[in-house]
Amino acid sequence: MSKRHDAVFDDVLKDLGEAAPTRDRAGARFLKRSNSMAEHVSGERQEKVLRLVDPATCVMWERHNRAYDLLNEENCRDLIDGILSQGQQEFPAIVRRRAAGEGAEYEVICGARRHFAITWLRANNYPKFQYLIEERVLTDEEAFRLADIENRDREDISDFERAQDYARAVEYYYGGKQSLMAERLQVSPGWLSRYLQLARLDARIVAAFPTLRDIKELHARTLRPLMASPEAEDAVLIEADRIASEQAAARAGQGALLPVPKVLARLKSVAQPPKERQAADKVFATKSGESGVQMRRKGRRIQLEFDRDLPDLALRYAVETFLQERGSGKS
């Protein structure tokens, strides 16, 4: 500390008598403040202003990457319990101020689940809880990237929600250029392409899944090759409509929702119909119209097939006839 600073402290502290702190303590405190100011000037330190507000003063950003209407007490229970346990919201939501006269004061960029949790608590006998926010000045593209970074690795936002967000963003902010978007998000072009492919999944197939949260990026990759031909695509979409009707009935209380593995199995089954069986090379039967025993040649192998309900006498006759012809070289 300089002699000038020493003189300033001596002058400030001279009238405090024994209650005055020592020069070393005062000097250290002044130096700490001086260092803090220097950090602000250099950009090494930034102060954030947090506010506690009524959640009703905030609305979701119209391009938010989470479907707010899918949030409910069940899928936000962990967050609700955490806030109750801590007595407060631990991490602030990121918001932007809206223009005057637009209704709500802020729009939420990151923090939809926190908004739902605080709103739910206030409506369920905890009126003192408030929504902790941090206000920032952001362009739409900056807001998109910030929300993506916060939610990219979270399991409580579905692949399909993320895919839809990316499909909008590539047009809104990057002029349809996937490579530019991948560069800005610092992801591989292939990774981004898979999510954009998911966003293009036919709405009729989307409706066949139990919920939007059940649709994974892998599902689009699985179904895409099955719909390579117009005939296969038509078959898959018709079956998807049937499944969607069953899912709608289940949501109305008529039975259980069809789980994802069964949805995929049914869609695959119509896209890949069973191959037609090779016609029998010969049929051994006791009378016309009887199924008898069917013989098929497969290379060096001979396959005999018969209905399990075929009477023993008919089976015996057919096998003996086959053996006789085989011995004579006719089979």
CSV table of C-alpha atoms in Angstrom, one decimal:
chain,number,residue,atom,x,y,z
A,1,MET,CA,0.0,0.0,0.0
A,2,SER,CA,1.4,3.5,-0.9
A,3,LYS,CA,2.2,6.2,1.7
A,4,ARG,CA,-0.7,8.2,0.3
A,5,HIS,CA,-3.1,5.4,1.1
A,6,ASP,CA,-1.5,5.1,4.6
A,7,ALA,CA,-2.3,8.8,5.2
A,8,VAL,CA,-5.9,8.4,4.0
A,9,PHE,CA,-6.5,5.5,6.5
A,10,ASP,CA,-4.8,7.4,9.3
A,11,ASP,CA,-7.0,10.3,8.7
A,12,VAL,CA,-10.2,8.2,8.6
A,13,LEU,CA,-9.4,6.1,11.6
A,14,LYS,CA,-7.8,8.7,13.9
A,15,ASP,CA,-11.0,9.5,15.8
A,16,LEU,CA,-12.1,5.9,16.3
A,17,GLY,CA,-9.8,5.3,19.3
A,18,GLU,CA,-9.3,1.8,20.5
A,19,ALA,CA,-12.4,0.6,18.5
A,20,ALA,CA,-10.6,1.4,15.3
A,21,PRO,CA,-9.3,-1.6,13.3
A,22,THR,CA,-5.6,-1.9,12.9
A,23,ARG,CA,-4.0,-0.4,9.8
A,24,ASP,CA,-3.2,-3.9,8.5
A,25,ARG,CA,-6.8,-5.0,8.7
A,26,ALA,CA,-8.1,-1.8,7.2
A,27,GLY,CA,-5.4,-1.9,4.5
A,28,ALA,CA,-6.2,-5.5,3.6
A,29,ARG,CA,-9.9,-4.6,3.3
A,30,PHE,CA,-9.1,-1.6,1.1
A,31,LEU,CA,-6.7,-3.7,-1.0
A,32,LYS,CA,-9.4,-6.4,-1.4
A,33,ARG,CA,-11.9,-3.8,-2.7
A,34,SER,CA,-9.2,-2.3,-4.9
A,35,ASN,CA,-8.5,-5.7,-6.4
A,36,SER,CA,-12.2,-6.3,-6.9
A,37,MET,CA,-12.5,-3.0,-8.8
A,38,ALA,CA,-9.5,-4.0,-10.9
A,39,GLU,CA,-11.1,-7.3,-11.8
A,40,HIS,CA,-14.2,-5.6,-12.9
A,41,VAL,CA,-12.2,-3.2,-15.2
A,42,SER,CA,-10.2,-6.1,-16.7
A,43,GLY,CA,-13.3,-8.2,-17.3
A,44,GLU,CA,-12.1,-11.0,-15.0
A,45,ARG,CA,-15.1,-10.6,-12.7
A,46,GLN,CA,-18.7,-9.9,-13.5
A,47,GLU,CA,-21.5,-9.1,-11.1
A,48,LYS,CA,-24.9,-10.7,-11.8
A,49,VAL,CA,-28.1,-9.1,-10.5
A,50,LEU,CA,-30.7,-11.7,-9.5
A,51,ARG,CA,-34.3,-10.9,-8.7
A,52,LEU,CA,-37.1,-12.7,-7.0
A,53,VAL,CA,-40.4,-12.2,-8.9
A,54,ASP,CA,-43.9,-13.5,-9.2
A,55,PRO,CA,-43.8,-16.2,-11.9
A,56,ALA,CA,-46.9,-14.7,-13.3
A,57,THR,CA,-44.7,-11.8,-14.6
A,58,CYS,CA,-42.9,-14.3,-16.9
A,59,VAL,CA,-43.9,-16.2,-20.0
A,60,MET,CA,-42.1,-18.8,-22.0
A,61,TRP,CA,-40.1,-17.5,-25.0
A,62,GLU,CA,-42.1,-18.5,-28.0
A,63,ARG,CA,-39.1,-20.4,-29.4
A,64,HIS,CA,-38.3,-22.1,-26.1
A,65,ASN,CA,-36.9,-25.6,-26.7
A,66,ARG,CA,-39.2,-27.3,-24.1
A,67,ALA,CA,-42.8,-28.1,-24.6
A,68,TYR,CA,-44.2,-26.3,-21.5
A,69,ASP,CA,-47.6,-28.0,-21.8
A,70,LEU,CA,-45.9,-31.4,-21.2
A,71,LEU,CA,-44.8,-30.3,-17.8
A,72,ASN,CA,-46.8,-31.6,-14.8
A,73,GLU,CA,-46.4,-32.4,-11.1
A,74,GLU,CA,-45.1,-35.9,-11.8
A,75,ASN,CA,-42.3,-35.0,-14.2
A,76,CYS,CA,-41.3,-32.0,-12.1
A,77,ARG,CA,-41.6,-33.7,-8.7
A,78,ASP,CA,-37.9,-33.9,-8.2
A,79,LEU,CA,-37.5,-30.2,-8.6
A,80,ILE,CA,-40.5,-29.4,-6.5
A,81,ASP,CA,-39.2,-31.5,-3.7
A,82,GLY,CA,-35.7,-29.9,-4.0
A,83,ILE,CA,-37.1,-26.4,-3.7
A,84,LEU,CA,-39.2,-27.4,-0.7
A,85,SER,CA,-36.1,-29.0,0.9
A,86,GLN,CA,-33.8,-26.0,0.3
A,87,GLY,CA,-36.5,-23.5,1.1
A,88,GLN,CA,-35.7,-21.7,-2.1
A,89,GLN,CA,-34.9,-22.0,-5.8
A,90,GLU,CA,-31.2,-22.6,-6.0
A,91,PHE,CA,-30.4,-21.7,-9.6
A,92,PRO,CA,-31.8,-18.7,-11.4
A,93,ALA,CA,-33.7,-18.8,-14.6
A,94,ILE,CA,-32.4,-16.8,-17.5
A,95,VAL,CA,-34.9,-14.3,-18.8
A,96,ARG,CA,-35.1,-11.3,-21.2
A,97,ARG,CA,-37.1,-8.2,-20.6
A,98,ARG,CA,-40.1,-7.7,-22.9
A,99,ALA,CA,-41.1,-4.5,-24.5
A,100,ALA,CA,-43.5,-2.3,-22.5
A,101,GLY,CA,-47.1,-3.1,-23.3
A,102,GLU,CA,-46.6,-6.7,-24.3
A,103,GLY,CA,-48.2,-8.1,-21.1
A,104,ALA,CA,-45.7,-10.2,-19.0
A,105,GLU,CA,-42.6,-8.3,-18.1
A,106,TYR,CA,-40.1,-11.1,-18.9
A,107,GLU,CA,-39.8,-14.0,-21.2
A,108,VAL,CA,-38.0,-17.2,-20.0
A,109,ILE,CA,-35.1,-18.4,-22.1
A,110,CYS,CA,-33.9,-21.1,-19.7
A,111,GLY,CA,-35.9,-22.3,-16.7
A,112,ALA,CA,-39.3,-23.6,-17.8
A,113,ARG,CA,-39.3,-26.5,-15.2
A,114,ARG,CA,-38.3,-24.0,-12.5
A,115,HIS,CA,-41.1,-21.7,-13.6
A,116,PHE,CA,-43.6,-24.6,-13.5
A,117,ALA,CA,-42.4,-25.8,-10.0
A,118,ILE,CA,-42.6,-22.3,-8.4
A,119,THR,CA,-46.0,-21.7,-10.0
A,120,TRP,CA,-47.2,-25.1,-8.8
A,121,LEU,CA,-46.0,-24.4,-5.2
A,122,ARG,CA,-47.7,-21.0,-5.1
A,123,ALA,CA,-50.9,-22.6,-6.2
A,124,ASN,CA,-50.6,-25.4,-3.6
A,125,ASN,CA,-50.3,-23.7,-0.3
A,126,TYR,CA,-46.8,-22.2,-0.6
A,127,PRO,CA,-47.5,-18.6,-1.7
A,128,LYS,CA,-44.3,-17.2,-0.4
A,129,PHE,CA,-42.1,-18.9,-3.0
A,130,GLN,CA,-40.9,-16.6,-5.7
A,131,TYR,CA,-39.2,-17.2,-9.1
A,132,LEU,CA,-35.4,-16.5,-9.0
A,133,ILE,CA,-34.4,-14.9,-12.3
A,134,GLU,CA,-31.3,-13.4,-14.0
A,135,GLU,CA,-32.0,-10.8,-16.6
A,136,ARG,CA,-29.8,-10.7,-19.7
A,137,VAL,CA,-29.7,-8.9,-23.0
A,138,LEU,CA,-29.6,-11.5,-25.8
A,139,THR,CA,-30.3,-11.8,-29.5
A,140,ASP,CA,-32.6,-14.6,-30.6
A,141,GLU,CA,-29.7,-16.6,-31.9
A,142,GLU,CA,-27.8,-16.2,-28.6
A,143,ALA,CA,-30.9,-17.1,-26.6
A,144,PHE,CA,-31.3,-20.3,-28.7
A,145,ARG,CA,-27.6,-21.3,-28.2
A,146,LEU,CA,-27.8,-20.6,-24.4
A,147,ALA,CA,-31.0,-22.7,-24.0
A,148,ASP,CA,-29.5,-25.5,-26.1
A,149,ILE,CA,-26.3,-25.6,-24.0
A,150,GLU,CA,-28.3,-25.7,-20.8
A,151,ASN,CA,-30.6,-28.5,-21.9
A,152,ARG,CA,-28.5,-30.6,-24.3
A,153,ASP,CA,-27.5,-33.3,-21.8
A,154,ARG,CA,-30.7,-33.3,-19.7
A,155,GLU,CA,-32.8,-36.4,-19.8
A,156,ASP,CA,-36.0,-34.5,-18.9
A,157,ILE,CA,-36.1,-32.9,-22.4
A,158,SER,CA,-37.0,-35.4,-25.1
A,159,ASP,CA,-35.1,-36.1,-28.4
A,160,PHE,CA,-38.2,-35.0,-30.3
A,161,GLU,CA,-38.5,-31.7,-28.5
A,162,ARG,CA,-34.8,-31.0,-29.2
A,163,ALA,CA,-35.2,-32.1,-32.9
A,164,GLN,CA,-38.2,-29.7,-33.4
A,165,ASP,CA,-36.2,-26.9,-31.8
A,166,TYR,CA,-33.2,-27.6,-34.2
A,167,ALA,CA,-35.4,-27.7,-37.2
A,168,ARG,CA,-36.9,-24.3,-36.5
A,169,ALA,CA,-33.5,-22.8,-35.6
A,170,VAL,CA,-31.7,-23.9,-38.7
A,171,GLU,CA,-34.2,-21.8,-40.7
A,172,TYR,CA,-34.6,-18.9,-38.3
A,173,TYR,CA,-30.9,-18.2,-37.5
A,174,TYR,CA,-28.7,-20.0,-40.0
A,175,GLY,CA,-30.5,-19.6,-43.4
A,176,GLY,CA,-31.1,-23.3,-43.7
A,177,LYS,CA,-27.3,-24.0,-43.6
A,178,GLN,CA,-26.8,-27.1,-41.4
A,179,SER,CA,-23.0,-26.8,-41.5
A,180,LEU,CA,-23.1,-23.3,-40.1
A,181,MET,CA,-25.5,-24.3,-37.3
A,182,ALA,CA,-23.3,-27.3,-36.4
A,183,GLU,CA,-20.3,-25.0,-36.2
A,184,ARG,CA,-22.1,-22.5,-34.0
A,185,LEU,CA,-23.3,-25.3,-31.7
A,186,GLN,CA,-20.0,-27.0,-31.8
A,187,VAL,CA,-21.4,-30.4,-32.7
A,188,SER,CA,-20.7,-32.7,-35.7
A,189,PRO,CA,-22.8,-32.2,-38.9
A,190,GLY,CA,-23.8,-35.9,-38.7
A,191,TRP,CA,-25.1,-35.6,-35.2
A,192,LEU,CA,-27.1,-32.5,-36.1
A,193,SER,CA,-28.4,-34.2,-39.3
A,194,ARG,CA,-29.8,-37.1,-37.3
A,195,TYR,CA,-31.9,-34.8,-35.1
A,196,LEU,CA,-33.1,-32.8,-38.1
A,197,GLN,CA,-34.2,-36.1,-39.7
A,198,LEU,CA,-36.2,-36.9,-36.5
A,199,ALA,CA,-37.9,-33.6,-36.8
A,200,ARG,CA,-39.2,-34.6,-40.2
A,201,LEU,CA,-40.8,-37.8,-38.9
A,202,ASP,CA,-44.3,-38.1,-40.3
A,203,ALA,CA,-46.9,-36.7,-37.9
A,204,ARG,CA,-49.0,-39.9,-38.3
A,205,ILE,CA,-46.1,-41.9,-37.0
A,206,VAL,CA,-45.5,-39.5,-34.2
A,207,ALA,CA,-49.1,-40.0,-33.1
A,208,ALA,CA,-48.6,-43.7,-32.8
A,209,PHE,CA,-46.1,-43.3,-29.9
A,210,PRO,CA,-47.4,-43.2,-26.3
A,211,THR,CA,-46.1,-39.7,-25.8
A,212,LEU,CA,-43.8,-37.2,-27.5
A,213,ARG,CA,-41.2,-37.9,-24.8
A,214,ASP,CA,-41.0,-41.5,-25.9
A,215,ILE,CA,-39.7,-40.7,-29.4
A,216,LYS,CA,-36.0,-41.1,-29.7
A,217,GLU,CA,-33.5,-40.1,-32.4
A,218,LEU,CA,-32.8,-43.8,-32.9
A,219,HIS,CA,-36.4,-44.5,-33.9
A,220,ALA,CA,-36.2,-42.2,-36.9
A,221,ARG,CA,-33.0,-44.0,-38.0
A,222,THR,CA,-34.8,-47.3,-37.6
A,223,LEU,CA,-37.9,-46.4,-39.5
A,224,ARG,CA,-36.5,-44.5,-42.4
A,225,PRO,CA,-35.1,-47.4,-44.4
A,226,LEU,CA,-38.3,-49.3,-43.9
A,227,MET,CA,-40.2,-46.7,-45.9
A,228,ALA,CA,-37.9,-46.6,-48.9
A,229,SER,CA,-40.6,-47.6,-51.3
A,230,PRO,CA,-44.0,-45.9,-51.8
A,231,GLU,CA,-45.8,-49.2,-51.0
A,232,ALA,CA,-43.9,-49.7,-47.8
A,233,GLU,CA,-44.4,-46.1,-46.7
A,234,ASP,CA,-48.2,-46.4,-47.3
A,235,ALA,CA,-48.3,-49.6,-45.3
A,236,VAL,CA,-46.4,-48.1,-42.4
A,237,LEU,CA,-48.6,-45.0,-42.3
A,238,ILE,CA,-51.8,-47.0,-42.4
A,239,GLU,CA,-50.6,-49.1,-39.5
A,240,ALA,CA,-49.5,-46.0,-37.7
A,241,ASP,CA,-53.0,-44.6,-38.0
A,242,ARG,CA,-54.4,-47.8,-36.5
A,243,ILE,CA,-52.0,-47.6,-33.6
A,244,ALA,CA,-52.7,-43.9,-33.0
A,245,SER,CA,-56.4,-44.7,-32.7
A,246,GLU,CA,-55.6,-47.4,-30.1
A,247,GLN,CA,-53.4,-45.0,-28.2
A,248,ALA,CA,-56.1,-42.3,-28.2
A,249,ALA,CA,-58.6,-44.8,-26.8
A,250,ALA,CA,-56.1,-45.8,-24.1
A,251,ARG,CA,-55.7,-42.2,-23.1
A,252,ALA,CA,-59.5,-42.0,-22.8
A,253,GLY,CA,-59.4,-44.8,-20.3
A,254,GLN,CA,-60.0,-47.8,-22.7
A,255,GLY,CA,-57.1,-50.1,-22.0
A,256,ALA,CA,-53.3,-49.5,-21.6
A,257,LEU,CA,-51.1,-47.5,-23.9
A,258,LEU,CA,-49.1,-49.6,-26.4
A,259,PRO,CA,-45.4,-49.4,-25.4
A,260,VAL,CA,-42.7,-48.3,-27.8
A,261,PRO,CA,-41.3,-51.8,-28.5
A,262,LYS,CA,-44.7,-53.0,-29.7
A,263,VAL,CA,-45.3,-49.9,-31.7
A,264,LEU,CA,-42.0,-50.4,-33.6
A,265,ALA,CA,-42.6,-54.1,-34.0
A,266,ARG,CA,-46.0,-53.5,-35.6
A,267,LEU,CA,-44.6,-50.8,-38.0
A,268,LYS,CA,-41.7,-53.0,-39.0
A,269,SER,CA,-44.0,-56.0,-39.6
A,270,VAL,CA,-46.1,-54.2,-42.2
A,271,ALA,CA,-43.0,-52.6,-43.8
A,272,GLN,CA,-41.5,-56.1,-44.2
A,273,PRO,CA,-44.4,-58.4,-45.1
A,274,PRO,CA,-43.6,-62.2,-44.8
A,275,LYS,CA,-42.1,-63.7,-47.9
A,276,GLU,CA,-44.4,-65.9,-49.9
A,277,ARG,CA,-43.6,-69.5,-49.3
A,278,GLN,CA,-42.2,-71.5,-52.2
A,279,ALA,CA,-44.8,-73.7,-53.8
A,280,ALA,CA,-44.5,-77.4,-53.0
A,281,ASP,CA,-42.6,-79.5,-55.5
A,282,LYS,CA,-45.0,-82.3,-54.8
A,283,VAL,CA,-47.9,-83.2,-52.5
A,284,PHE,CA,-48.6,-86.7,-51.2
A,285,ALA,CA,-52.3,-87.1,-50.2
A,286,THR,CA,-54.8,-89.9,-50.0
A,287,LYS,CA,-57.5,-87.8,-51.8
A,288,SER,CA,-58.0,-84.6,-53.7
A,289,GLY,CA,-58.4,-81.5,-51.5
A,290,GLU,CA,-56.4,-83.0,-48.6
A,291,SER,CA,-53.4,-81.0,-47.5
A,292,GLY,CA,-51.4,-84.2,-47.2
A,293,VAL,CA,-47.6,-84.0,-47.0
A,294,GLN,CA,-45.8,-81.2,-49.0
A,295,MET,CA,-42.4,-81.9,-50.3
A,296,ARG,CA,-39.9,-79.0,-51.1
A,297,ARG,CA,-36.4,-79.4,-52.4
A,298,LYS,CA,-33.8,-77.0,-51.0
A,299,GLY,CA,-30.5,-77.8,-52.6
A,300,ARG,CA,-29.4,-81.2,-51.4
A,301,ARG,CA,-32.0,-81.1,-48.7
A,302,ILE,CA,-35.6,-82.3,-48.9
A,303,GLN,CA,-38.2,-80.8,-46.6
A,304,LEU,CA,-41.5,-82.5,-45.8
A,305,GLU,CA,-44.3,-80.5,-44.2
A,306,PHE,CA,-47.7,-81.5,-43.0
A,307,ASP,CA,-50.5,-80.1,-40.8
A,308,ARG,CA,-50.3,-81.3,-37.2
A,309,ASP,CA,-53.9,-82.3,-37.4
A,310,LEU,CA,-53.4,-84.5,-40.4
A,311,PRO,CA,-54.8,-88.0,-39.6
A,312,ASP,CA,-52.3,-90.7,-38.9
A,313,LEU,CA,-53.5,-92.9,-41.8
A,314,ALA,CA,-53.1,-90.0,-44.2
A,315,LEU,CA,-49.7,-89.2,-42.9
A,316,ARG,CA,-48.6,-92.8,-43.0
A,317,TYR,CA,-49.8,-93.2,-46.6
A,318,ALA,CA,-48.1,-90.0,-47.7
A,319,VAL,CA,-44.7,-90.9,-46.1
A,320,GLU,CA,-44.8,-94.4,-47.5
A,321,THR,CA,-45.6,-93.1,-51.0
A,322,PHE,CA,-42.7,-90.6,-50.7
A,323,LEU,CA,-40.3,-93.4,-49.6
A,324,GLN,CA,-41.4,-95.6,-52.5
A,325,GLU,CA,-40.9,-92.9,-55.1
A,326,ARG,CA,-37.6,-92.0,-53.5
A,327,GLY,CA,-36.5,-95.6,-53.8
A,328,SER,CA,-37.5,-95.7,-57.4
A,329,GLY,CA,-35.6,-92.4,-58.0
A,330,LYS,CA,-38.8,-90.4,-58.8
A,331,SER,CA,-38.4,-88.0,-55.7
